[in-house]
mmCIF file of C-alpha atoms in Angstrom:
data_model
loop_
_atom_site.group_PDB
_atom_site.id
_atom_site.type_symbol
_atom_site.label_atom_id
_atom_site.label_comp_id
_atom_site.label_asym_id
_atom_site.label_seq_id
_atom_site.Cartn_x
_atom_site.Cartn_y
_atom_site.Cartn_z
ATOM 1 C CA UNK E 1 -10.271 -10.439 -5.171
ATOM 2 C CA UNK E 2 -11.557 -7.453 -6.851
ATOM 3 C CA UNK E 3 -9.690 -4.451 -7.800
ATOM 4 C CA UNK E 4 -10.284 -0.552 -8.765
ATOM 5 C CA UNK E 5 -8.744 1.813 -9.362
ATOM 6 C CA UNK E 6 -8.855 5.323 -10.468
ATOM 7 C CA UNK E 7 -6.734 8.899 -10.447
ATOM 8 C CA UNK E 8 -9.257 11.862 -9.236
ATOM 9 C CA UNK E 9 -8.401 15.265 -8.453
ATOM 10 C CA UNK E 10 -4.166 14.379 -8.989
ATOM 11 C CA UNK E 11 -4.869 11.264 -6.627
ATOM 12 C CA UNK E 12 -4.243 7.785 -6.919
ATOM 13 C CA UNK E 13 -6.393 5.032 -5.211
ATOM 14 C CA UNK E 14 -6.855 1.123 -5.698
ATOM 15 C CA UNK E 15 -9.449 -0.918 -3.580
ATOM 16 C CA UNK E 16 -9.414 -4.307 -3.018
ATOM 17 C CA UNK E 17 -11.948 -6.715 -1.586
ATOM 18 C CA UNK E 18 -10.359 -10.037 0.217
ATOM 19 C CA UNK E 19 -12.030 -12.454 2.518
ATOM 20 C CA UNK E 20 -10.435 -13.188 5.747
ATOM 21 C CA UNK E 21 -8.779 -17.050 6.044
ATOM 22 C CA UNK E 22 -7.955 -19.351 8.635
ATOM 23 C CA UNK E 23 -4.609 -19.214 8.786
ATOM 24 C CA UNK E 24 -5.011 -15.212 8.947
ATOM 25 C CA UNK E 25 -5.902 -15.699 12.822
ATOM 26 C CA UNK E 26 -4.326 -15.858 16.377
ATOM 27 C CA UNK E 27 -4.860 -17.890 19.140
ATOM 28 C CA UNK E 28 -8.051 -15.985 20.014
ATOM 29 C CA UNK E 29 -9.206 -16.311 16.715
ATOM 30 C CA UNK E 30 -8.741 -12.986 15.262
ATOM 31 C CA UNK E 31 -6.902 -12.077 12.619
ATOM 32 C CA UNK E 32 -3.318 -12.064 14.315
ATOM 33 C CA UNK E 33 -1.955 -7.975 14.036
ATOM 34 C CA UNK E 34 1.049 -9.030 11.699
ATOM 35 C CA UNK E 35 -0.618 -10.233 9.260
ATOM 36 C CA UNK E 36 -2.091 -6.555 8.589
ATOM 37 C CA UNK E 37 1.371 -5.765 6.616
ATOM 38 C CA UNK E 38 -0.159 -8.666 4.608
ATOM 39 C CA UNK E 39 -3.435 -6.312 3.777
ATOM 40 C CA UNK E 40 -1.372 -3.636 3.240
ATOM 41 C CA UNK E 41 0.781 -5.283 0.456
ATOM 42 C CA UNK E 42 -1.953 -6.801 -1.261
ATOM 43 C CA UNK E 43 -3.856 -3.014 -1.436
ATOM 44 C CA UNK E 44 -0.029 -1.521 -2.356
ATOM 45 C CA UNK E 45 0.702 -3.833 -5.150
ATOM 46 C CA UNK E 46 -3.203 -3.196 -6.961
ATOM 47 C CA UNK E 47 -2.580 0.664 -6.352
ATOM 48 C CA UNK E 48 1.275 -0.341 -8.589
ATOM 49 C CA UNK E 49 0.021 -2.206 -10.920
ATOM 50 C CA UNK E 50 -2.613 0.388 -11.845
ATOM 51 C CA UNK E 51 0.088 3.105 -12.420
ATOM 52 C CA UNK E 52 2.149 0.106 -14.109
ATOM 53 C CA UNK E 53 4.844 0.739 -12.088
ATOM 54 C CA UNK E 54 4.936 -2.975 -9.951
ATOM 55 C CA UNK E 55 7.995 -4.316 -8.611
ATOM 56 C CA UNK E 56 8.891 -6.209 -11.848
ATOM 57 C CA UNK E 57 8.905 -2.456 -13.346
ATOM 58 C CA UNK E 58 10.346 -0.708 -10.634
ATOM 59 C CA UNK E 59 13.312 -3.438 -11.296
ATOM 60 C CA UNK E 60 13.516 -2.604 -15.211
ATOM 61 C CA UNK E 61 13.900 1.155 -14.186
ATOM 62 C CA UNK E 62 16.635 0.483 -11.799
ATOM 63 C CA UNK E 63 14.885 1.799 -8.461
ATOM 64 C CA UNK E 64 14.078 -0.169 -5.752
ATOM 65 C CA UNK E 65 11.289 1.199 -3.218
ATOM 66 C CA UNK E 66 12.111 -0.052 0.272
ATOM 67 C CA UNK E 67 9.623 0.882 2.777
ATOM 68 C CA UNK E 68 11.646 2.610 5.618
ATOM 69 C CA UNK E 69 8.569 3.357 7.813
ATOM 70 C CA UNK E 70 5.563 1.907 8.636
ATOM 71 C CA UNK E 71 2.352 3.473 10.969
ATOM 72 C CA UNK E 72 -0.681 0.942 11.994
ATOM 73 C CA UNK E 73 -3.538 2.028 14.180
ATOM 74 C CA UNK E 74 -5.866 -0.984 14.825
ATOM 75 C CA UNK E 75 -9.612 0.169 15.404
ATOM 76 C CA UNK E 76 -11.782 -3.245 15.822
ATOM 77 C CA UNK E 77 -10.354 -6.594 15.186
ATOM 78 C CA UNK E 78 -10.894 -8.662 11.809
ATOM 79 C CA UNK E 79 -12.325 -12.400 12.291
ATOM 80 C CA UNK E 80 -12.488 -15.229 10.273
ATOM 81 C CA UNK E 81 -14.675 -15.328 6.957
ATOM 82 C CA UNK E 82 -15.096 -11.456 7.121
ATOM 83 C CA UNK E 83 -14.693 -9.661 3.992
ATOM 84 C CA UNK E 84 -12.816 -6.618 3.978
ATOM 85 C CA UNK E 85 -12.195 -3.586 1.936
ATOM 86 C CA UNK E 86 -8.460 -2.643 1.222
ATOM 87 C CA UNK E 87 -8.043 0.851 0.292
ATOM 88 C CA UNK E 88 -4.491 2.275 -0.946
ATOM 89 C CA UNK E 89 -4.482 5.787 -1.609
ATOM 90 C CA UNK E 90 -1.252 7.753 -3.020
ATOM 91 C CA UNK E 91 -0.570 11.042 -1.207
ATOM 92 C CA UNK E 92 3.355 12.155 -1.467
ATOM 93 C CA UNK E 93 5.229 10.835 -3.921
ATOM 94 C CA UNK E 94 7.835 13.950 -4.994
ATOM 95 C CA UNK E 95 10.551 13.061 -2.108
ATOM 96 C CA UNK E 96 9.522 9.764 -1.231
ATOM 97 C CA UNK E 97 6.117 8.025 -1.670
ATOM 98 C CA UNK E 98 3.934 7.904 0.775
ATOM 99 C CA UNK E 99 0.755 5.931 1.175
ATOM 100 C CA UNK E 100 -2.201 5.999 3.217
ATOM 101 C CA UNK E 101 -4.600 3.036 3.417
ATOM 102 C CA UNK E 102 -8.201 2.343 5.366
ATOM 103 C CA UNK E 103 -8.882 -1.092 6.244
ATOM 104 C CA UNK E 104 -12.667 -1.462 6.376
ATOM 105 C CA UNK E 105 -15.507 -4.000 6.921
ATOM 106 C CA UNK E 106 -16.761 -4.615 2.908
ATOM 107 C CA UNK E 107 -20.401 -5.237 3.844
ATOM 108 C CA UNK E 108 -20.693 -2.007 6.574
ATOM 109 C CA UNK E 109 -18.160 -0.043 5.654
ATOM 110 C CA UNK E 110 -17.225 0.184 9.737
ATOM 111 C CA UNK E 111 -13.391 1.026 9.939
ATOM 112 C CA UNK E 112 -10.949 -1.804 10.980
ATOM 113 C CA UNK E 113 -7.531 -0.497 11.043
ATOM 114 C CA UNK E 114 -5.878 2.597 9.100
ATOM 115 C CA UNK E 115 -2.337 2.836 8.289
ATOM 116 C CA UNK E 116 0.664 4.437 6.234
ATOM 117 C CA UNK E 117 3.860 3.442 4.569
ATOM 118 C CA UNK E 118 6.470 5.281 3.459
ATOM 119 C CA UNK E 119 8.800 3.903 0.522
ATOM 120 C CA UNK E 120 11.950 5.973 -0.778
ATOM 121 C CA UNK E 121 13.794 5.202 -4.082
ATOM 122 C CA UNK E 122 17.032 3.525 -3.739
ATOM 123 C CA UNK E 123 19.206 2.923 -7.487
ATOM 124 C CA UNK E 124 19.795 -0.892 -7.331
ATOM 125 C CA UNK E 125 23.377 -0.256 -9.256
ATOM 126 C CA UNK E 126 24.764 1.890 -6.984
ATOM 127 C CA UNK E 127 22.400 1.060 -3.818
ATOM 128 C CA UNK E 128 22.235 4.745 -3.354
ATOM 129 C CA UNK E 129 18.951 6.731 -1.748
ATOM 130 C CA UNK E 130 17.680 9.217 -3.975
ATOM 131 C CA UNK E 131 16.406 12.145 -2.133
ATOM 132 C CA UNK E 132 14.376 12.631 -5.211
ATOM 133 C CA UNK E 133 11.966 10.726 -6.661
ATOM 134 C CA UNK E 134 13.283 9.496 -9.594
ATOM 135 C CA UNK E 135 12.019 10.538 -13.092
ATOM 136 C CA UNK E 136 10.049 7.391 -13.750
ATOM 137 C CA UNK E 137 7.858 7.888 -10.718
ATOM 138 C CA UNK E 138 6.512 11.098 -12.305
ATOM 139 C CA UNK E 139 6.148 9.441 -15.861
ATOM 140 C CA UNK E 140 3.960 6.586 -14.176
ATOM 141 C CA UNK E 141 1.792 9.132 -12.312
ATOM 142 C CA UNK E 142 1.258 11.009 -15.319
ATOM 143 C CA UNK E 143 2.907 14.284 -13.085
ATOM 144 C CA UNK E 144 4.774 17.202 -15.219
ATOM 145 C CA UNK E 145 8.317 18.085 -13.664
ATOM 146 C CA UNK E 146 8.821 21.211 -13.301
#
């Protein structure tokens, strides 16, 4: 699995390459549509642990992220031993954090699926939303309250 990632413009992106498996698939032997929350992890938690804000961190700061929504559009299905390109791209993040990702075919770059999540801070003590983002979230994105 290879990973990049890199902050242009005031945006955050990681990219991940993975190969699809075996026990990915459905019955008619492509990759089964649940298991696209899978993709969407794996491209979430390489676009955290580039702003060094993973869920061991987010644990230490005492915010949990909960994703409260979830949009998937499938485009053209995924089969087995395809390699595909996991893009996670940060693009809200002072309410709530929001994140937009492309699902593509590594070795074409034809789209598979696109998708978006949307994660709010919740203070594990008091199991409280915040309709802020907390502090921390800024300090890993390197963004100036103001």
């Amino acid at each position: 699995m290879n990973k990049i990632a890199s902050e242009v413009a005031g945006r955050w992106v990681a990219e991940v390459e993975v190969q699809v498996q075996f026990y990915d698939l459905d019955p008619m032997e492509i990759v089964w549509h649940g298991n696209y929350a899978k993709f969407l992890e794996i491209a979430r938690c390489a676009l955290f642990d580039s702003i060094d804000y993973n869920y061991v961190q987010m644990k230490e700061s005492g915010y949990a992220w909960p994703i409260v929504d979830m949009h998937i559009r499938y485009i053209h299905p995924a089969t087995f031993g395809q390699k595909l390109k996991l893009r996670a791209e940060i693009v809200e993040w002072e309410n709530r954090l929001r994140i937009d990702y492309a699902i593509t075919d590594a070795a074409t770059g034809h789209r598979i699926n696109r998708a978006s999540t949307t994660q709010v801070a919740v203070e594990i003590a008091t199991r409280e939303m915040c309709f802020v983002s907390p502090p921390v979230l800024f300090e890993k994105l390197g963004v100036q309250l103001l």
